[in-house]
Coordinates of C-alpha atoms and ligand atoms in Angstrom, one line a residue:
X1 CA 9.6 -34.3 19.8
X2 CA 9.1 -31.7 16.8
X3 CA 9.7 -29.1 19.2
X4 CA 12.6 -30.8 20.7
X5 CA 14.8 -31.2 17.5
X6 CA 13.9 -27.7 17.0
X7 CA 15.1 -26.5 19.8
X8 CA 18.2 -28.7 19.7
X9 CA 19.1 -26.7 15.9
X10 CA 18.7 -23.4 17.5
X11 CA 20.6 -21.0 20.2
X12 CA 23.8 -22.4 21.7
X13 CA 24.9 -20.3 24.7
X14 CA 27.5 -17.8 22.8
X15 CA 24.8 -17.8 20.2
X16 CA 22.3 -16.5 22.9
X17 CA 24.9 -13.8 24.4
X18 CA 25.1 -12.5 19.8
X19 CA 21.5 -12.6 20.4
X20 CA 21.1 -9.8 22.6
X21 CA 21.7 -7.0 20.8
X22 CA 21.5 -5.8 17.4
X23 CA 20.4 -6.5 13.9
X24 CA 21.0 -10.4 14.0
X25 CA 18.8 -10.7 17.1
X26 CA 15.7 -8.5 15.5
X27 CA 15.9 -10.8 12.6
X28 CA 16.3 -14.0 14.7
X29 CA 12.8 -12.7 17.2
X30 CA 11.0 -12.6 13.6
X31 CA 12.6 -16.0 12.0
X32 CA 13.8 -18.9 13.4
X33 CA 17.7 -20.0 12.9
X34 CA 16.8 -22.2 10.0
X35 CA 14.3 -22.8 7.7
X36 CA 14.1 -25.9 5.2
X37 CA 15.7 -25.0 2.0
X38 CA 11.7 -25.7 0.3
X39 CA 10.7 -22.2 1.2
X40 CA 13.2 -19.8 -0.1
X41 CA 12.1 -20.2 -3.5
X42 CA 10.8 -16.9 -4.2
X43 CA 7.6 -17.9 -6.1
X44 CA 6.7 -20.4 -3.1
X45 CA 5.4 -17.0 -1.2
X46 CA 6.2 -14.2 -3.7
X47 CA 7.5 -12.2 -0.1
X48 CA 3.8 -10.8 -0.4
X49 CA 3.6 -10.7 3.2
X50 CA 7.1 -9.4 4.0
X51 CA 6.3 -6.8 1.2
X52 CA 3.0 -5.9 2.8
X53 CA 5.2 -5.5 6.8
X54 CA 7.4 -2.9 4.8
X55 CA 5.2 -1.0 3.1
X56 CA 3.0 -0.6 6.8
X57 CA 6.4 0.7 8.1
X58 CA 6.8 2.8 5.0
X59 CA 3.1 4.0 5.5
X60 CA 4.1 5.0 9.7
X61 CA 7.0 7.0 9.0
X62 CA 5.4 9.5 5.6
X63 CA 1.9 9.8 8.1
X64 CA 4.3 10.9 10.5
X65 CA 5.9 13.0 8.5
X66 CA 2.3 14.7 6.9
X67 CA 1.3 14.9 10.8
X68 CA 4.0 18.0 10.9
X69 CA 1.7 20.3 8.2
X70 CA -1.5 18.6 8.0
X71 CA -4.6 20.2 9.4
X72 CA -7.6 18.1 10.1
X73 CA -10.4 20.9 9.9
X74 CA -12.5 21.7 6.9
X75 CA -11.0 25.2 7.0
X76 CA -7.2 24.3 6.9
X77 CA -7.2 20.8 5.3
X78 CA -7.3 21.6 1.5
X79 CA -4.8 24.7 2.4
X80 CA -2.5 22.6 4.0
X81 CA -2.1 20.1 1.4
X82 CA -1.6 22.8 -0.7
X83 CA 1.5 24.5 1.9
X84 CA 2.3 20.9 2.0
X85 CA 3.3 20.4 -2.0
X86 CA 4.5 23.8 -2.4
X87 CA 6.3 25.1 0.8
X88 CA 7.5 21.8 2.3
X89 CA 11.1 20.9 1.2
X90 CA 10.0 17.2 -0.8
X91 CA 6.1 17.2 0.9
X92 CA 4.8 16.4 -2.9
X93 CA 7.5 13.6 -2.8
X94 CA 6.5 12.7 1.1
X95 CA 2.3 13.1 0.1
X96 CA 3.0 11.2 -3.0
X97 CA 4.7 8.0 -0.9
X98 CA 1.9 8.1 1.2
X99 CA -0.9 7.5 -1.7
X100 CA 0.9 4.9 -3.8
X101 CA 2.5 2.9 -1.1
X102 CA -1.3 2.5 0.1
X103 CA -2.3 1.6 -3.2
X104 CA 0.4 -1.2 -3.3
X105 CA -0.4 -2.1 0.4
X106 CA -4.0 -2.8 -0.6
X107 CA -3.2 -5.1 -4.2
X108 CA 0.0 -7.1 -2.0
X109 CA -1.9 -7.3 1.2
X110 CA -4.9 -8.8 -1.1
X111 CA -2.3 -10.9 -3.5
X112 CA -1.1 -11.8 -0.3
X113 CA -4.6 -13.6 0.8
X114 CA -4.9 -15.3 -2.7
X115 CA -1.2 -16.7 -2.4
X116 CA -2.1 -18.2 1.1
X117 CA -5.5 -19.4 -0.4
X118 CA -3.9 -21.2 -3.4
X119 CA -1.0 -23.0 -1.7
X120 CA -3.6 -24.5 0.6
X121 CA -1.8 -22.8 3.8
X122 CA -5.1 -21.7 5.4
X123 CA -5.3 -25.2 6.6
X124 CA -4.5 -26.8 10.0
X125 CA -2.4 -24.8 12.5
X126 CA -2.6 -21.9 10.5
X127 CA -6.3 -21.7 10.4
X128 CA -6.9 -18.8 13.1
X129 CA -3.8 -17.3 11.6
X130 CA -6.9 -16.5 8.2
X131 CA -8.9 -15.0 10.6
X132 CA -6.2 -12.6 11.7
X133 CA -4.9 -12.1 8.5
X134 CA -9.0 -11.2 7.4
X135 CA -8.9 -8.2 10.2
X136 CA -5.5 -7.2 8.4
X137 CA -7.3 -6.4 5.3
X138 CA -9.7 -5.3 7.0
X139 CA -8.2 -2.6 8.9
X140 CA -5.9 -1.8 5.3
X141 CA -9.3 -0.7 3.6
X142 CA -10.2 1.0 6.3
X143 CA -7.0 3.0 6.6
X144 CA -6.9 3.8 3.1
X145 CA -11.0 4.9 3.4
X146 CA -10.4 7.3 6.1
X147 CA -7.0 8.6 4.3
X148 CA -9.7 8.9 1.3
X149 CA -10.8 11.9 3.1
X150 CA -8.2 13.8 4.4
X151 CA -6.8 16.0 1.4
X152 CA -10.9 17.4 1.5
X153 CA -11.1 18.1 -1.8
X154 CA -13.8 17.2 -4.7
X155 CA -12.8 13.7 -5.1
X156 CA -12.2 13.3 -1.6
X157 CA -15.6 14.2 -0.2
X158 CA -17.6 12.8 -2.8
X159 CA -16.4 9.3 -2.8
X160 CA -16.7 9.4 1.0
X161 CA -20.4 10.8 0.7
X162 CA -21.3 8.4 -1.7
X163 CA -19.4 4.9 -0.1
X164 CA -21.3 6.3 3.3
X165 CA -24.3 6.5 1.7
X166 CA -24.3 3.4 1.0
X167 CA -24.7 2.9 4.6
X168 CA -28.4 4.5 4.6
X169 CA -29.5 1.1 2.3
X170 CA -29.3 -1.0 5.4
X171 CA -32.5 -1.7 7.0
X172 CA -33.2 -0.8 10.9
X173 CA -29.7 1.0 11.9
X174 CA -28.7 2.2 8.3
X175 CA -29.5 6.0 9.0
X176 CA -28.0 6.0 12.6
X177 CA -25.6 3.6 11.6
X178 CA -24.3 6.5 8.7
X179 CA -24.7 9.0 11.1
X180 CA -22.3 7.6 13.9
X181 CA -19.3 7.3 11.2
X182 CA -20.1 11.1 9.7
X183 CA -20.4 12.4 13.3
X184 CA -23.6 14.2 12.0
X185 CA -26.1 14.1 8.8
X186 CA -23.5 15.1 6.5
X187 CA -19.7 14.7 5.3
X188 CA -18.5 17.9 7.7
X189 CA -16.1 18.9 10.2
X190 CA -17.0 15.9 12.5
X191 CA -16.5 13.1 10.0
X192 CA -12.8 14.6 8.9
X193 CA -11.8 14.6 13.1
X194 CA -13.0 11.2 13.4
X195 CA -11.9 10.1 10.1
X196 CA -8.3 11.9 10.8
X197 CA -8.2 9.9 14.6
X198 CA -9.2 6.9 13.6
X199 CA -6.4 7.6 10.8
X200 CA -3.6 8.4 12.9
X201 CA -3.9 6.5 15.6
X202 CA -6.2 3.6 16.3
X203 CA -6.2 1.9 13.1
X204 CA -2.2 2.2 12.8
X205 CA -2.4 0.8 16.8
X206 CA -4.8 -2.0 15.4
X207 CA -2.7 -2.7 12.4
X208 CA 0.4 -3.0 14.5
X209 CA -1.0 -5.1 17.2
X210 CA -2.3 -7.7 14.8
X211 CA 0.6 -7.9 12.6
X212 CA 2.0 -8.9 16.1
X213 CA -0.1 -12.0 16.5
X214 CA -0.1 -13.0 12.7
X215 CA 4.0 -13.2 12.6
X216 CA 3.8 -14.9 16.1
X217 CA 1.0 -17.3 14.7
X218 CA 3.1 -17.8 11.5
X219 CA 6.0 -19.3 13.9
X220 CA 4.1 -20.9 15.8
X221 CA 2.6 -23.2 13.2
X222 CA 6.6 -23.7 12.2
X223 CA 6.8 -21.1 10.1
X224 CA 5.2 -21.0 6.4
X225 CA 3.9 -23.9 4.4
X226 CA 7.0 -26.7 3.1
X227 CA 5.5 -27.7 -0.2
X228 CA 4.8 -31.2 -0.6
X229 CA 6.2 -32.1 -3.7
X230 CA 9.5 -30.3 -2.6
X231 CA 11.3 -33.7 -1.9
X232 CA 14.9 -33.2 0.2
X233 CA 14.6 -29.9 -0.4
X234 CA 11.5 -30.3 2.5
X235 CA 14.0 -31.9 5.2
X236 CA 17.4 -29.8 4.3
X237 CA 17.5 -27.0 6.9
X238 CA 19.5 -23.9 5.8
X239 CA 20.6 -20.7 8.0
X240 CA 18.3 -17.8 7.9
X241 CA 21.0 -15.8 7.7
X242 CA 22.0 -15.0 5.0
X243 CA 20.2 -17.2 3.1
X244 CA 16.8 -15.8 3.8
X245 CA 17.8 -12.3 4.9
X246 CA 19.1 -11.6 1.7
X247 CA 16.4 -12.7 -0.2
X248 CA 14.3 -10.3 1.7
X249 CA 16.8 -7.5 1.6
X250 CA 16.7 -7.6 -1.9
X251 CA 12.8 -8.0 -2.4
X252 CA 12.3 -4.9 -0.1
X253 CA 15.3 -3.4 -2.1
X254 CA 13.1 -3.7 -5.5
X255 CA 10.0 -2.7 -3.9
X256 CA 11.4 0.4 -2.2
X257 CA 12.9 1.4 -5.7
X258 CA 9.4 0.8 -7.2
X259 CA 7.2 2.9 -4.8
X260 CA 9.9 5.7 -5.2
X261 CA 10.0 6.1 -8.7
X262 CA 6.2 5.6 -9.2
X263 CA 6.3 8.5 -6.3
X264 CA 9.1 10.3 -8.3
X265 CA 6.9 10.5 -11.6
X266 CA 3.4 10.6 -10.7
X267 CA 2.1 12.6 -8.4
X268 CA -1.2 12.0 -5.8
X269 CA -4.3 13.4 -7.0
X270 CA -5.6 16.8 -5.9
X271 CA -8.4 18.4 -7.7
X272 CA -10.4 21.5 -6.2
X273 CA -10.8 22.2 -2.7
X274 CA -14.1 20.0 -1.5
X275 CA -17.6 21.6 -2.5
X276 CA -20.6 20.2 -0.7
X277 CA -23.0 22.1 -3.2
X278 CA -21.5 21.1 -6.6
X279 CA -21.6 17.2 -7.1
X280 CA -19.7 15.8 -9.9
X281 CA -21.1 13.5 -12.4
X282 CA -20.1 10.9 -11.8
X283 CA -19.7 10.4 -8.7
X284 CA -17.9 7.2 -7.1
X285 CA -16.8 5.3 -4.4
X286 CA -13.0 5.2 -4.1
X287 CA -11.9 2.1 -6.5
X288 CA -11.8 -0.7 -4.2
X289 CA -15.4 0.0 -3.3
X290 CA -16.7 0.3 -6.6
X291 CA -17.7 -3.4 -7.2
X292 CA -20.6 -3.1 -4.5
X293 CA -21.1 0.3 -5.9
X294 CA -22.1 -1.7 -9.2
X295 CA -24.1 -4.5 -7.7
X296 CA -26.2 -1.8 -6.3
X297 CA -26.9 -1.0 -9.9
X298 CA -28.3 -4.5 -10.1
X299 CA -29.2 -6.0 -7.2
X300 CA -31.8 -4.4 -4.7
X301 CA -30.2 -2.3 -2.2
X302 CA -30.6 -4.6 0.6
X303 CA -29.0 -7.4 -1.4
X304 CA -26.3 -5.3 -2.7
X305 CA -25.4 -3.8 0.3
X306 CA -26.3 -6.5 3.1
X307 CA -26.8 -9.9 1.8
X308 CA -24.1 -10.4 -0.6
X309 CA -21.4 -8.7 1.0
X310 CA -21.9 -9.9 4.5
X311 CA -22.3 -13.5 2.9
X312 CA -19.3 -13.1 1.3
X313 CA -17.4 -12.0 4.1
X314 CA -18.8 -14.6 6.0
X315 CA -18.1 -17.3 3.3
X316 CA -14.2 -16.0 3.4
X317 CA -14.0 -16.2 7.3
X318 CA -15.3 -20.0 7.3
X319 CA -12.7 -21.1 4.4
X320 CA -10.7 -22.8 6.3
X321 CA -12.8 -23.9 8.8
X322 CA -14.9 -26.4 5.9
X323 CA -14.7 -29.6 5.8
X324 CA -12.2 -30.8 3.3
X325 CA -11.1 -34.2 1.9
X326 CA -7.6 -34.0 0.9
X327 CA -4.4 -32.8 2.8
X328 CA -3.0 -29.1 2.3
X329 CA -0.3 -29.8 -0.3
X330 CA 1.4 -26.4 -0.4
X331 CA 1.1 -26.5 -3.9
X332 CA 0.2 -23.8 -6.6
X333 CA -3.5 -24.6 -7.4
X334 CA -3.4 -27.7 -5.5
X335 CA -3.1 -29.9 -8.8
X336 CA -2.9 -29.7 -12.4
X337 CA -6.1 -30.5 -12.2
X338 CA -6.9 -28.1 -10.1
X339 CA -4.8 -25.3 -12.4
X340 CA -7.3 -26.7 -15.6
X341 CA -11.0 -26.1 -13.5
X342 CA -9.5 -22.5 -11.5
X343 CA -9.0 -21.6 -15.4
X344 CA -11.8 -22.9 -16.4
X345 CA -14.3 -21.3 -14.1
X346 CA -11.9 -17.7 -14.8
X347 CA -13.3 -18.1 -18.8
X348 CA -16.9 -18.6 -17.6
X349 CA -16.7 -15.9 -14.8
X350 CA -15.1 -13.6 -17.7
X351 CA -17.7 -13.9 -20.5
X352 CA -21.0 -14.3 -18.1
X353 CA -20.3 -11.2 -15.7
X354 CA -20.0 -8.5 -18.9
X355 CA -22.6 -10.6 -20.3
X356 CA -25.4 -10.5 -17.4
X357 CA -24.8 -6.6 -17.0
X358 CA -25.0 -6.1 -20.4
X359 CA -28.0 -7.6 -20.4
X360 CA -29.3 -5.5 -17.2
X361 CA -28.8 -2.4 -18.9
X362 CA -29.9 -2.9 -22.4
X363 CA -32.5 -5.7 -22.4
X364 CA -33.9 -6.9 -19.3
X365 CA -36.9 -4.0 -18.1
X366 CA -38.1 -5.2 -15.0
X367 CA -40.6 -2.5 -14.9
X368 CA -43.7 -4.3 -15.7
X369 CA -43.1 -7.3 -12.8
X370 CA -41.9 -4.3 -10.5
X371 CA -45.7 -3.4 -10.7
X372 CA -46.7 -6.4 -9.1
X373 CA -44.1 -7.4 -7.1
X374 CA -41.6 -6.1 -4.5
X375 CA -38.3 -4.8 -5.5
X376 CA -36.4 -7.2 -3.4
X377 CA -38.3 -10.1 -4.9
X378 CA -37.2 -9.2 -8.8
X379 CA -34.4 -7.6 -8.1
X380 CA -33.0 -9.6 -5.3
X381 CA -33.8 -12.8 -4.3
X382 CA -34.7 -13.9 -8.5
X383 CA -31.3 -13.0 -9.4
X384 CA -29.2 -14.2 -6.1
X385 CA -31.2 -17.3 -6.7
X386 CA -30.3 -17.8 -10.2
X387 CA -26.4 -16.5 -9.2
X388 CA -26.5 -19.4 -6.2
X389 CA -28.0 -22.1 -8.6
X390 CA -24.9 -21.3 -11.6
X391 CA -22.5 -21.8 -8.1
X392 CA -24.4 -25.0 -6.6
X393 CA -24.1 -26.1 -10.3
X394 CA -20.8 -25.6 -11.0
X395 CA -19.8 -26.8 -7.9
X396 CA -21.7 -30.3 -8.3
X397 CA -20.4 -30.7 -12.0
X398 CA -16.2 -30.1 -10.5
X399 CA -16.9 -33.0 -8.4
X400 CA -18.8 -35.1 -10.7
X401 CA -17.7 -34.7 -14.3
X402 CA -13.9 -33.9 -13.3
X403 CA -13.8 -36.2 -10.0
X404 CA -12.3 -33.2 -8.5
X405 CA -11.6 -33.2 -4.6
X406 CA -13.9 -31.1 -3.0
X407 CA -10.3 -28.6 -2.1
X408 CA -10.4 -28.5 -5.8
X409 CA -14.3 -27.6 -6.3
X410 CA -14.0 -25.2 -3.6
X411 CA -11.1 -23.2 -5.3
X412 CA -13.2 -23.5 -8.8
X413 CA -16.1 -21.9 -7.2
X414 CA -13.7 -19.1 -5.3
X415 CA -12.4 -18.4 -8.4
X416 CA -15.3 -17.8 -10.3
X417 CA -17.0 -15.3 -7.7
X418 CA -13.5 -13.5 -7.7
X419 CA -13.4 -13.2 -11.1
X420 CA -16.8 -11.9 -11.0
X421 CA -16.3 -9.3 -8.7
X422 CA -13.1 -8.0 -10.2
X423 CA -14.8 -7.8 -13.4
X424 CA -17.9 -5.9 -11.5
X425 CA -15.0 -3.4 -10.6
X426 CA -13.1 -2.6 -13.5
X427 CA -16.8 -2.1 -15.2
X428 CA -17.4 1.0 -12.3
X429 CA -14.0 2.2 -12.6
X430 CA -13.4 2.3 -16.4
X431 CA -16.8 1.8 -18.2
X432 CA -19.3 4.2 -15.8
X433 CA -19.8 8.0 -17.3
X434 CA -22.4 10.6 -16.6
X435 CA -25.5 9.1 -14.4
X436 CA -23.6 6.4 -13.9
X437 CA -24.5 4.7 -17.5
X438 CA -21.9 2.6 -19.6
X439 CA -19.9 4.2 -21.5
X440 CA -16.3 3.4 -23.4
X441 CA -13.5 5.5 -21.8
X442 CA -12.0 7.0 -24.6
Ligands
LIG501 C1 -1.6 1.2 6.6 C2 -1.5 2.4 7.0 C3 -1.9 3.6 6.2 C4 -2.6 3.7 5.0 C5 -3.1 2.6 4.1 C6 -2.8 5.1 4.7 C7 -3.5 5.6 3.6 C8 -3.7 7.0 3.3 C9 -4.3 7.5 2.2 C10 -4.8 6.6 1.0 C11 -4.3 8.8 2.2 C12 -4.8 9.8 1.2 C13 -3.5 10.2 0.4 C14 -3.8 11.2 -0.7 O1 -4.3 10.7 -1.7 O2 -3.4 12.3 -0.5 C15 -3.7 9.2 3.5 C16 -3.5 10.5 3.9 C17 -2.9 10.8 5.1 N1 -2.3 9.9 6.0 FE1 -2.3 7.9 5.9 N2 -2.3 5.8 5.7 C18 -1.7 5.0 6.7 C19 -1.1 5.3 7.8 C20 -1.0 6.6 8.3 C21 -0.3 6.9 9.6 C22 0.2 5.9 10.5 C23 -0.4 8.3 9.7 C24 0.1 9.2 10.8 C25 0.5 8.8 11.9 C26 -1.0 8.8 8.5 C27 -1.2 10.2 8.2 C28 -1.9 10.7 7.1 C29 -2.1 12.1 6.9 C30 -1.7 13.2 7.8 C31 -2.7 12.2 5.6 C32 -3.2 13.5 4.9 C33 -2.2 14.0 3.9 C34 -2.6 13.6 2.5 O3 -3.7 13.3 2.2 O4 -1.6 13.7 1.7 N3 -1.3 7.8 7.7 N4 -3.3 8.0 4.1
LIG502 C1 -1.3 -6.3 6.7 C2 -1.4 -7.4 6.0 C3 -0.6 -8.6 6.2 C4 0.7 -8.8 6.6 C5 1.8 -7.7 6.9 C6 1.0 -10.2 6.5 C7 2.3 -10.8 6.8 C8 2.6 -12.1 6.6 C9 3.9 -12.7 6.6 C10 5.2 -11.9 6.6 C11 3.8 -14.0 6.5 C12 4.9 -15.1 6.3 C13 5.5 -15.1 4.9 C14 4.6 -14.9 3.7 O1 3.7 -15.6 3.5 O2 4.9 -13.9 3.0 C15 2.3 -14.3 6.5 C16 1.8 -15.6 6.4 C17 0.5 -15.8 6.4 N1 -0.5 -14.9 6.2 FE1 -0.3 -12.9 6.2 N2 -0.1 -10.9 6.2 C18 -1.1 -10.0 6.0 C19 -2.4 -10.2 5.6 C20 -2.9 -11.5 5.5 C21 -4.2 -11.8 4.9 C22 -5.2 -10.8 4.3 C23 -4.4 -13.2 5.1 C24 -5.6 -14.0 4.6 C25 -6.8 -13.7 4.8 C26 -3.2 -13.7 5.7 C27 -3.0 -15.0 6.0 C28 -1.8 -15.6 6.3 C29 -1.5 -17.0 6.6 C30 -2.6 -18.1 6.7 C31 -0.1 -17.1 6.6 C32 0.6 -18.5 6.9 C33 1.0 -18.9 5.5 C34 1.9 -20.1 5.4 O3 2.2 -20.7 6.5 O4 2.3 -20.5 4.3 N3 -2.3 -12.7 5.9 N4 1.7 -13.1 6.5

């Protein structure tokens, strides 16, 4: 019946013949003719995913350009960067597109993913369209990983040695495993082919085949989530055009104008042309890596590298698939009381994660215990144990002391492990020096 009203508010035949061609008919294959007035409000969505569809585009057509002077060999690659910035009529305007629209792709695509988690629209029909949108990010880290290495100069090839080696730490396959993404021992000539191929063409292939199924999967559940507490708002169907399609014109308007003039002023790294015999100190993972990077300063390799992040991911693919006791509501935070815990469990995230490495570094010496027992006993399953009990804990007292739904406990708990890990990586990033020990930045 849904599907029948629908269809009854849509194409009449002189509408289908406009339909054909053009503009109005692209817009009309990604968005149906109208959309309840609820969802137009910008901070409903933010446009994070439309953002994220743009900058993808913006991201085909500057690697297209680069294609033209870049040369994927060991030999060439730091030279042609170079012919790139200083020969190319706007190349250090083209190059420096490239970098920061990737950067933004990464924070939207992952703002993207918390919006969708906190309006509850992971829910229901939309529950396979979280698994797609996982791959999404997925395949965005990986693009921006094998970009890392391209440019082949110091920073370049040691964030990739070091992320890779990273792969060695995993038990059975972590050698060969390492091995098959460098194409040999070693960050060489191999790794930058496969690293430029996968680059250039599979992963954008990838990316554009799934952003395929996620808008389809997005219509198909009826488009994005109607609030619930959006009253008539919820039943009053608007034209998509304009109404909509200016909206979006103008968010991609802003965003094009930011990426530009960050592009304009600032302009993408480049230090000295790569140097497999002189590594710098310190060296580290490319920034969205460097949380793990710092786990593995506290955790056992195996739980550093394996078990946490593979439970994580694990934990984030299964989200929508728990059993929950309330409806989706489409609502910010679910509840105000929801807002008060998510904030809550943010403070206790924020004071216990600088505290506990703190404490790591300066106080705790494990050194005596590491005489008698394994490594992945002290340093692994003692502390993920303690981590799990603080989560089972706080997780029991949401439901019990604040009655909270378990939707509600759930987001507590997701917000305290984010906070967590972001914290993990701004400690890499801004308070890591020489041998990888803390140190103030300035
Ligand atoms: C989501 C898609 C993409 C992302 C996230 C991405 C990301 C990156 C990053 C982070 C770099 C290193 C930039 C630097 O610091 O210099 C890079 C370089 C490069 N990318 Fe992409 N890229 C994407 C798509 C593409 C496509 C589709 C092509 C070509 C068809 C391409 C071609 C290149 C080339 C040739 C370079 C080397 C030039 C340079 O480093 O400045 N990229 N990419
Ligand atoms: C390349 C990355 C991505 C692109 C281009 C993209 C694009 C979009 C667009 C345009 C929408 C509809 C409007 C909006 O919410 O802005 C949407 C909705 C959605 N996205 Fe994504 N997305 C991406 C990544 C993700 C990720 C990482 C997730 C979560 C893991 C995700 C899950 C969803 C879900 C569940 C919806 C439906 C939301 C609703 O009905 O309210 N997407 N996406």
């Amino acid at each position: 019946m849904a599907e029948l009203l629908d269809k009854s508010k849509q194409d009449s035949p002189a509408d289908s013949q406009e339909q054909k061609f053009g503009l109005k008919s692209l817009v009309l294959h990604l968005h149906p003719r109208r959309v309840p007035q609820a969802v137009l409000k910008f901070t409903h969505t933010w446009g994070l995913g439309g953002m994220a569809a743009l900058l993808i585009v913006v991201q085909f057509l500057t690697g297209l350009l680069l294609r033209f002077v870049y040369a994927p060999f060991p030999g060439k690659a730091y030279d042609s960067i170079i012919v790139l910035q200083n020969e190319v009529l706007f190349g250090q305007f083209v190059r420096n597109i490239h970098h920061w629209s990737a950067i933004f792709l990464l924070a939207i695509t992952f703002l993207h993913l918390l919006r969708v988690f906190f309006t509850g629209a992971f829910h229901g029909p939309r529950q396979f369209n979280w698994i797609i949108g996982c791959s999404l990010l997925f395949i965005v880290v990986a693009a921006n990983f094998t970009g890392y290495l391209l440019p082949w100069d110091q920073l370049a090839y040691w964030a990739i040695t070091v992320s890779t080696g990273m792969l060695e730490y995993l038990p059975l396959f972590g050698t060969e495993l390492r091995e098959a993404v460098l194409g040999g021992t070693e960050v060489g000539a191999a790794t930058l082919l496969i690293f430029y191929n996968l680059h250039t063409s599979i992963l954008p292939l990838l990316l554009f085949l799934l952003m395929l199924l996620h808008f389809w999967r997005v219509r198909k559940a009826h488009g994005v989530m109607v609030p619930q507490n959006s009253g008539n708002e919820a039943n009053n169907y608007v034209a998509v055009i304009p109404n909509l399609v200016v909206r979006e014109l103008a968010t991609a308007l802003v965003l094009l104008a930011v990426v530009l003039t960050v592009s304009a002023v600032f302009n993408a790294p480049l230090q000295a042309k790569a140097n497999p015999d002189f590594s710098p100190n310190p060296a580290k993972a490319p920034w969205y890596f460097q949380g793990f990077q710092e786990l593995l300063l506290h955790f056992h390799p195996v739980f550093a590298v394996l078990v946490i992040p593979f439970t994580a991911i694990l934990v984030m693919l299964a989200i929508p698939y728990l059993r929950y006791d309330a409806e989706p509501t489409g609502i910010w935070f679910i509840s105000g009381k929801g807002r008060k815990m998510g904030s809550i469990s943010a403070a206790i995230a924020l004071i216990l994660t600088p505290l506990a490495i703190l404490l790591d570094e300066y106080v705790i010496s494990p050194s005596a215990a590491l005489a008698i027992f394994p490594g992945y006993i002290i340093k692994g399953v003692i502390p993920l144990s303690f981590l799990l009990i603080f989560i089972a804990a706080l997780y029991y007292l949401s439901k019990k002391k604040f009655a909270a739904t378990k939707n509600e406990a759930v987001q507590a708990v997701f917000i305290f492990i984010l906070t967590g890990f972001l914290i993990l990586t701004a400690t890499s990033v801004g308070f890591r020096g020489e041998g990888m020990r803390l140190a103030w930045p300035w």
